[in-house]
mmCIF file of C-alpha atoms in Angstrom:
data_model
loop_
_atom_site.group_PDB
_atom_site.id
_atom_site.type_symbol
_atom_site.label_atom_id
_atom_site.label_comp_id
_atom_site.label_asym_id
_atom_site.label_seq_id
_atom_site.Cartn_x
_atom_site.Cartn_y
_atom_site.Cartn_z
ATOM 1 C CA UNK A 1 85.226 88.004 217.657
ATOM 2 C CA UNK A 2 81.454 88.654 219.352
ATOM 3 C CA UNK A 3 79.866 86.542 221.716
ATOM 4 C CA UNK A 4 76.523 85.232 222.178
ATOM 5 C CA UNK A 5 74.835 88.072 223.294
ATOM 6 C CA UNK A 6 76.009 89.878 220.695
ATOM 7 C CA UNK A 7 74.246 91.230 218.159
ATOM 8 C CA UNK A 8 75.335 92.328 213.848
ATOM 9 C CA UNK A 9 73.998 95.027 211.606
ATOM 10 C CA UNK A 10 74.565 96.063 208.110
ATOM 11 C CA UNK A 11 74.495 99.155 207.868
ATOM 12 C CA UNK A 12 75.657 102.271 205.042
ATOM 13 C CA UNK A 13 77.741 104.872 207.138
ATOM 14 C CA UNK A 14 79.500 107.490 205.067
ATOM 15 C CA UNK A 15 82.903 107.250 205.445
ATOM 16 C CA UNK A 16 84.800 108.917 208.231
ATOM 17 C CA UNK A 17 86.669 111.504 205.468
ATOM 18 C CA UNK A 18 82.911 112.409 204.498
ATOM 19 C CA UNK A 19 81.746 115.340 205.612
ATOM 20 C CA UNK A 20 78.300 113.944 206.319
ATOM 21 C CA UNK A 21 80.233 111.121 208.516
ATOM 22 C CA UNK A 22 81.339 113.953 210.719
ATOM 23 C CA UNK A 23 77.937 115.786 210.842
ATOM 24 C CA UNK A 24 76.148 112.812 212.059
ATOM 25 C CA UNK A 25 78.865 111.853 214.530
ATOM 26 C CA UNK A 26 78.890 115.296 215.917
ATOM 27 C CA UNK A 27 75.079 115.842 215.750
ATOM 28 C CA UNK A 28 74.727 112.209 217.911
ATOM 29 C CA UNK A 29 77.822 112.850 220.087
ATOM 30 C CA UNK A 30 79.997 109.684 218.924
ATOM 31 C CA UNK A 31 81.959 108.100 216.325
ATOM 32 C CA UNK A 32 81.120 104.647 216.124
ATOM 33 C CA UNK A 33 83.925 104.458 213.826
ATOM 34 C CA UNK A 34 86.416 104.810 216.477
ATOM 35 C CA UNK A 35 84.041 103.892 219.380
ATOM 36 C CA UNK A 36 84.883 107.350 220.893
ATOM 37 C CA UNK A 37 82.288 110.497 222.239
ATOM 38 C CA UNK A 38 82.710 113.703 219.901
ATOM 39 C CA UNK A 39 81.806 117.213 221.037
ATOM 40 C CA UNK A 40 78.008 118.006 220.523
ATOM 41 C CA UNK A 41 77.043 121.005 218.809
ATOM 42 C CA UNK A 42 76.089 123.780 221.443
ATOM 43 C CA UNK A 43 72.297 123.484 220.752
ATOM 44 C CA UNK A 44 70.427 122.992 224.337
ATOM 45 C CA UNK A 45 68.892 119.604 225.295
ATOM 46 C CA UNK A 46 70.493 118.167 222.216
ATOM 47 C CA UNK A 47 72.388 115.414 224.692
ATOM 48 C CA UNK A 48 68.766 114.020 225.407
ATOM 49 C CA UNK A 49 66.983 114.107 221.969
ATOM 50 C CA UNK A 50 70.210 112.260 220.723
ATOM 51 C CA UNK A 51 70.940 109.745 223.133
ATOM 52 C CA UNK A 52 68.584 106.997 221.931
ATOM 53 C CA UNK A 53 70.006 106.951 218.153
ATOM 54 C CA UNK A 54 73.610 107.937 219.969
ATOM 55 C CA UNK A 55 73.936 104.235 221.092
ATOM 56 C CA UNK A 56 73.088 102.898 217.365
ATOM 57 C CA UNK A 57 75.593 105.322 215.898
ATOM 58 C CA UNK A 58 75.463 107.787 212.276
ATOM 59 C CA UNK A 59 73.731 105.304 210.130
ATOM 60 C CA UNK A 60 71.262 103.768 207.340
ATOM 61 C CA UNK A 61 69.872 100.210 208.156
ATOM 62 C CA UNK A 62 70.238 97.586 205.497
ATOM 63 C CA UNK A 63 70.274 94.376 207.457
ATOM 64 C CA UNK A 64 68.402 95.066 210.952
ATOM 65 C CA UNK A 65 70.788 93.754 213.551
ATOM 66 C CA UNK A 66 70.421 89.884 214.475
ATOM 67 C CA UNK A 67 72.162 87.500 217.007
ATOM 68 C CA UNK A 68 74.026 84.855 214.697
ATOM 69 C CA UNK A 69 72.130 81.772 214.363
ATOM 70 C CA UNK A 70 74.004 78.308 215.990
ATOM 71 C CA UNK A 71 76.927 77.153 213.786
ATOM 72 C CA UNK A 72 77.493 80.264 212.297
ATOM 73 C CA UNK A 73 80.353 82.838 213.007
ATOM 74 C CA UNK A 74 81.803 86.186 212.534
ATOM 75 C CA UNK A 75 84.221 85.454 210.057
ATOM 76 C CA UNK A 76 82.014 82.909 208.337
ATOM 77 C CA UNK A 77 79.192 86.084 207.961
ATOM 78 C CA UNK A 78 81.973 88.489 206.567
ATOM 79 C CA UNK A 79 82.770 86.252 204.149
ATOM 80 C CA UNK A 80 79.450 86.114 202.499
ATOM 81 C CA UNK A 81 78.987 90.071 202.697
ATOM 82 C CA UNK A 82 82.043 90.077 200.552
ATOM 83 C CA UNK A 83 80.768 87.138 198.310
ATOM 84 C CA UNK A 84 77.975 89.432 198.020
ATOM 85 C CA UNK A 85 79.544 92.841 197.827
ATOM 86 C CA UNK A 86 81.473 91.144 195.157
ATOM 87 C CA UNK A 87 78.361 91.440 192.985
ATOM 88 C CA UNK A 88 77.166 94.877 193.441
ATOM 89 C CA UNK A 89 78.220 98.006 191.982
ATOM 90 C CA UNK A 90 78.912 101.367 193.697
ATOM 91 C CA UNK A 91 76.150 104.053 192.652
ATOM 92 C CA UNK A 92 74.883 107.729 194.263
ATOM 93 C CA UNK A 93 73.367 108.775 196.752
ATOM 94 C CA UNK A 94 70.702 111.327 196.144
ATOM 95 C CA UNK A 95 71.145 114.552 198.252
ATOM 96 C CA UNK A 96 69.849 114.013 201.378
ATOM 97 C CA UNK A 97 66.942 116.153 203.713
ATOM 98 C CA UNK A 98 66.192 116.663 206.985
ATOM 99 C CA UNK A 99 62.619 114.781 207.056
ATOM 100 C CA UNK A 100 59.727 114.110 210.225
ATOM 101 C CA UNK A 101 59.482 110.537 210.070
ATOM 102 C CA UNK A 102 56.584 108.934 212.025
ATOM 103 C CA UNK A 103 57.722 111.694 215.241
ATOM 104 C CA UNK A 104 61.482 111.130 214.881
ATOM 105 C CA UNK A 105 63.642 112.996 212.814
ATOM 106 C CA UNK A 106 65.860 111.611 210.385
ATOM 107 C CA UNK A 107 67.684 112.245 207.186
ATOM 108 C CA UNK A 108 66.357 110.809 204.146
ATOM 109 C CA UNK A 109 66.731 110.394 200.265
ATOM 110 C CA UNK A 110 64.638 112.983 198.110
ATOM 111 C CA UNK A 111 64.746 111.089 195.346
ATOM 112 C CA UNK A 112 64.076 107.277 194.587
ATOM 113 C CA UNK A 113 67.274 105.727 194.355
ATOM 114 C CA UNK A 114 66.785 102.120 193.190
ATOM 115 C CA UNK A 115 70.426 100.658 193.548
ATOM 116 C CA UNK A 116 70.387 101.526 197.266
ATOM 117 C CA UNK A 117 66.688 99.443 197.396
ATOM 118 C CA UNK A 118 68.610 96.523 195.502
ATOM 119 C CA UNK A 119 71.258 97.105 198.634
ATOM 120 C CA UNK A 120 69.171 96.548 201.427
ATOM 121 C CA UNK A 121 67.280 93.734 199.732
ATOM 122 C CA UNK A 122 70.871 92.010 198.645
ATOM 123 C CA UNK A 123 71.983 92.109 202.137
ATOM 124 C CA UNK A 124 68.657 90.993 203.555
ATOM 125 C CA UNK A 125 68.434 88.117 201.349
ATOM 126 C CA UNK A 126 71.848 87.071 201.077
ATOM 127 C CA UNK A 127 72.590 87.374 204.528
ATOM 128 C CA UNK A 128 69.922 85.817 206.403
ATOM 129 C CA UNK A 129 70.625 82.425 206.827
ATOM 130 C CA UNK A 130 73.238 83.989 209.464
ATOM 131 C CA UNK A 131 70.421 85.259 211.875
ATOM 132 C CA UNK A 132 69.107 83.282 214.787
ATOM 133 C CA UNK A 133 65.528 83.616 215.319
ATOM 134 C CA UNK A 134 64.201 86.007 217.633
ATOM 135 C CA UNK A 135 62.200 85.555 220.929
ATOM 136 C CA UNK A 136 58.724 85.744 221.592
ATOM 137 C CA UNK A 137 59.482 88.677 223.733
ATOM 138 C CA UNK A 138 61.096 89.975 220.783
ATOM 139 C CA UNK A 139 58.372 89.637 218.599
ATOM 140 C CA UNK A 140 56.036 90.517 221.033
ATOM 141 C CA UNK A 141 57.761 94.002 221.428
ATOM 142 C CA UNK A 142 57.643 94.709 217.373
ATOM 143 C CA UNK A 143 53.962 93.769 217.266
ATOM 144 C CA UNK A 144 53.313 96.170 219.563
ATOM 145 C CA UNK A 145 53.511 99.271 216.918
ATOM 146 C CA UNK A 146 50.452 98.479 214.713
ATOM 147 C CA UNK A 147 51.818 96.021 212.228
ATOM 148 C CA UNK A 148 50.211 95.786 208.742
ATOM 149 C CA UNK A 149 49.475 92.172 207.149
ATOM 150 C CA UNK A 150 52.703 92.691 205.112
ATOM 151 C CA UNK A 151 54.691 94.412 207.626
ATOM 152 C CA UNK A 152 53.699 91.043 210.027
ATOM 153 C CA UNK A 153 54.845 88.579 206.946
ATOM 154 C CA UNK A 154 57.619 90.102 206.990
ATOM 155 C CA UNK A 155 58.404 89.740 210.515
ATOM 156 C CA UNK A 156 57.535 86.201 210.534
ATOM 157 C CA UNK A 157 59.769 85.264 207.818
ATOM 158 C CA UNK A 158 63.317 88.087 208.495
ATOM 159 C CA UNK A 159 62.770 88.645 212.295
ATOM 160 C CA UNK A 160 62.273 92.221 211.213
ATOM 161 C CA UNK A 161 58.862 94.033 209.920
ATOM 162 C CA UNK A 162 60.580 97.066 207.816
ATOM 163 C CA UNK A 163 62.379 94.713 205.261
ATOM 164 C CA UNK A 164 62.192 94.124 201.141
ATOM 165 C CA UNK A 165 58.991 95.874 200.106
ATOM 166 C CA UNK A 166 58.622 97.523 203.623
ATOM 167 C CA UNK A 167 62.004 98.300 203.644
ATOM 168 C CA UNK A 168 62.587 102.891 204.058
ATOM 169 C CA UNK A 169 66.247 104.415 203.917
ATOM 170 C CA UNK A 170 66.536 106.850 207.168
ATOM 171 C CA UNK A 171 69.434 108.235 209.299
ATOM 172 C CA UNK A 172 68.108 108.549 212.336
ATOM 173 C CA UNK A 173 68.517 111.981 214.469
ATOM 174 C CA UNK A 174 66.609 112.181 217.132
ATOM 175 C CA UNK A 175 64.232 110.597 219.577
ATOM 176 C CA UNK A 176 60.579 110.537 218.759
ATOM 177 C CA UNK A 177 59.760 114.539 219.148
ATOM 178 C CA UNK A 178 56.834 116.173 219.946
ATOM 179 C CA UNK A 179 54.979 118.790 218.045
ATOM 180 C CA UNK A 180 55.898 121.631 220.182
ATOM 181 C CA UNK A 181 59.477 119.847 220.445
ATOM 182 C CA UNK A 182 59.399 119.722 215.992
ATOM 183 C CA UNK A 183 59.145 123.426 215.487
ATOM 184 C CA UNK A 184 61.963 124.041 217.342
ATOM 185 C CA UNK A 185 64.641 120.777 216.711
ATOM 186 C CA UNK A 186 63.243 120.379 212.715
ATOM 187 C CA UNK A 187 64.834 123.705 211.763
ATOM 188 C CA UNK A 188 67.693 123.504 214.040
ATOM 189 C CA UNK A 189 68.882 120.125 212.221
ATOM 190 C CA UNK A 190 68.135 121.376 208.937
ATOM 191 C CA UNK A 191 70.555 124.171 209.618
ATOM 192 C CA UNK A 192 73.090 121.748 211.154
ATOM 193 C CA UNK A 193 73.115 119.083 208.220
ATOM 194 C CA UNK A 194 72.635 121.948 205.230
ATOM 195 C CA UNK A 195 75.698 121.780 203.698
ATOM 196 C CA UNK A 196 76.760 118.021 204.487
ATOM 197 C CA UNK A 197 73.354 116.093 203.720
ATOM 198 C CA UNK A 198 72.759 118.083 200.203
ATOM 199 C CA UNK A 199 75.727 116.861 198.516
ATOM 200 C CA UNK A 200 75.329 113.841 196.313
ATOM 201 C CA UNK A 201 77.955 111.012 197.152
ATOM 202 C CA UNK A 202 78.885 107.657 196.086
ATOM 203 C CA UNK A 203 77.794 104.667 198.247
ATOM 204 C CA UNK A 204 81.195 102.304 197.991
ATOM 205 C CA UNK A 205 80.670 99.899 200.799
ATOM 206 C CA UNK A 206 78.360 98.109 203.529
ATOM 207 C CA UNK A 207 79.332 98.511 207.154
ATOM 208 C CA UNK A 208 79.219 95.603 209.750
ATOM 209 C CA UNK A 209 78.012 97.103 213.488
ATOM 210 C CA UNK A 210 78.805 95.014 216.045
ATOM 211 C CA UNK A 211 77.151 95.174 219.571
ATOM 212 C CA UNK A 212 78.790 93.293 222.399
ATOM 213 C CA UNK A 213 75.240 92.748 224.295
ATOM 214 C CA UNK A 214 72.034 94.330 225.508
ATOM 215 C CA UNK A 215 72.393 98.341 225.889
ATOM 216 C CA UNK A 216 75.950 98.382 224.661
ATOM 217 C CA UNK A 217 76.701 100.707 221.830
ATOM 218 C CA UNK A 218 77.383 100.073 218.322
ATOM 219 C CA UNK A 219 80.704 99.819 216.607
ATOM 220 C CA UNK A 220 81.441 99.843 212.955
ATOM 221 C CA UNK A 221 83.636 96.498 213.129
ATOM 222 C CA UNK A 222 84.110 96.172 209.327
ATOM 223 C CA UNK A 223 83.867 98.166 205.932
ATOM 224 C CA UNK A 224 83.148 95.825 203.166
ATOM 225 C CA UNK A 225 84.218 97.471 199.530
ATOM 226 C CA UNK A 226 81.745 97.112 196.931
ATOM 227 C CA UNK A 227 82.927 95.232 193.735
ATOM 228 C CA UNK A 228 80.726 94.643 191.252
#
């Protein structure tokens, strides 16, 4: 089903009857649902603030996406997010806010929320033995923000530095902003998202995103039901 090049997340994405799911899609421009561009809202230079986190689609990272490691296949890595979905209850998702995270904006819990924690570390841990090692360029590139001694364990060990105990929930909105560009694209997303984003909701499954190969967009390939 995806080639060499191709890369796997697992993500959370609200499902497409959510009214958060059709925020985000509209806010970003596409549904990676149905692989298809949506109408943007009529906000000025919101096409180019978006376009970065357009290509990744509306999402949460659990699993950060990987190439699959030799031997190991599609099919063979939806299997074991079901064997593993199969253990893990639904639960809520705190409300939701607008939030200025490290220049970008992006929504975020306002409340801990320790089941979606267990989440991401389930799928990181569970899942991993699917993920082929990364490149020195790769690594290179991720070393290249400032990593802490934790942050760099982490990368030696998942391919990833922003996993387990490094590991943040955000919904990415925008490019990274600056200040001047803040005051003005902070409020306007707050107003966008104020209804959708403040209503608690159940998380009920983990989303496979599939990209075909470098600079290709994102598609939500597979909704696995949690079970547990």
């Amino acid at each position: 089903m995806i080639g060499p090049d191709a890369r796997v997340g697992i993500y959370y994405c609200p499902g497409a009857d959510d009214p958060l799911f059709v925020a985000g899609s509209t806010w970003l421009g596409r549904d990676s649902d149905r692989g298809a561009a949506v109408a943007q809202p009529d906000i000025e230079g919101i096409d180019e603030v978006t376009a970065e986190a357009r290509g990744y689609g509306f999402h949460a990272t659990l699993k950060p996406p990987m190439r699959l490691a030799a031997g190991c296949t599609w099919y063979g890595l939806l299997t074991a997010t079901n064997e593993m979905a199969d253990r893990i209850a639904p639960f809520e998702l705190p409300a939701l806010a607008v939030t200025d995270l490290h220049g970008f904006l992006a929504l975020r819990e306002t409340e801990p929320c320790p089941p979606l924690r267990a989440l991401a570390d389930a799928c990181v841990a569970r899942l991993d033995g699917y993920r082929a090692s990364p490149s020195e360029a790769e690594l290179t590139r991720r070393r290249r923000a400032g990593l802490t001694e934790v942050q760099e364990a982490m990368l030696a060990r998942f391919g990833y530095p922003y996993v387990l105990e490094t590991w943040f929930f955000h919904m990415t909105l925008t490019r990274r902003l600056s200040p001047d560009e803040h005051r003005s694209w902070r409020p306007a997303a707050e107003r966008f998202f104020a209804a959708s984003a403040t209503a608690r909701r159940q998380v009920t499954d983990v989303c496979l995103f599939t990209q075909a190969g470098p600079g290709e967009p994102f598609v939500n390939a597979a909704r696995v039901p949690l079970r547990g």
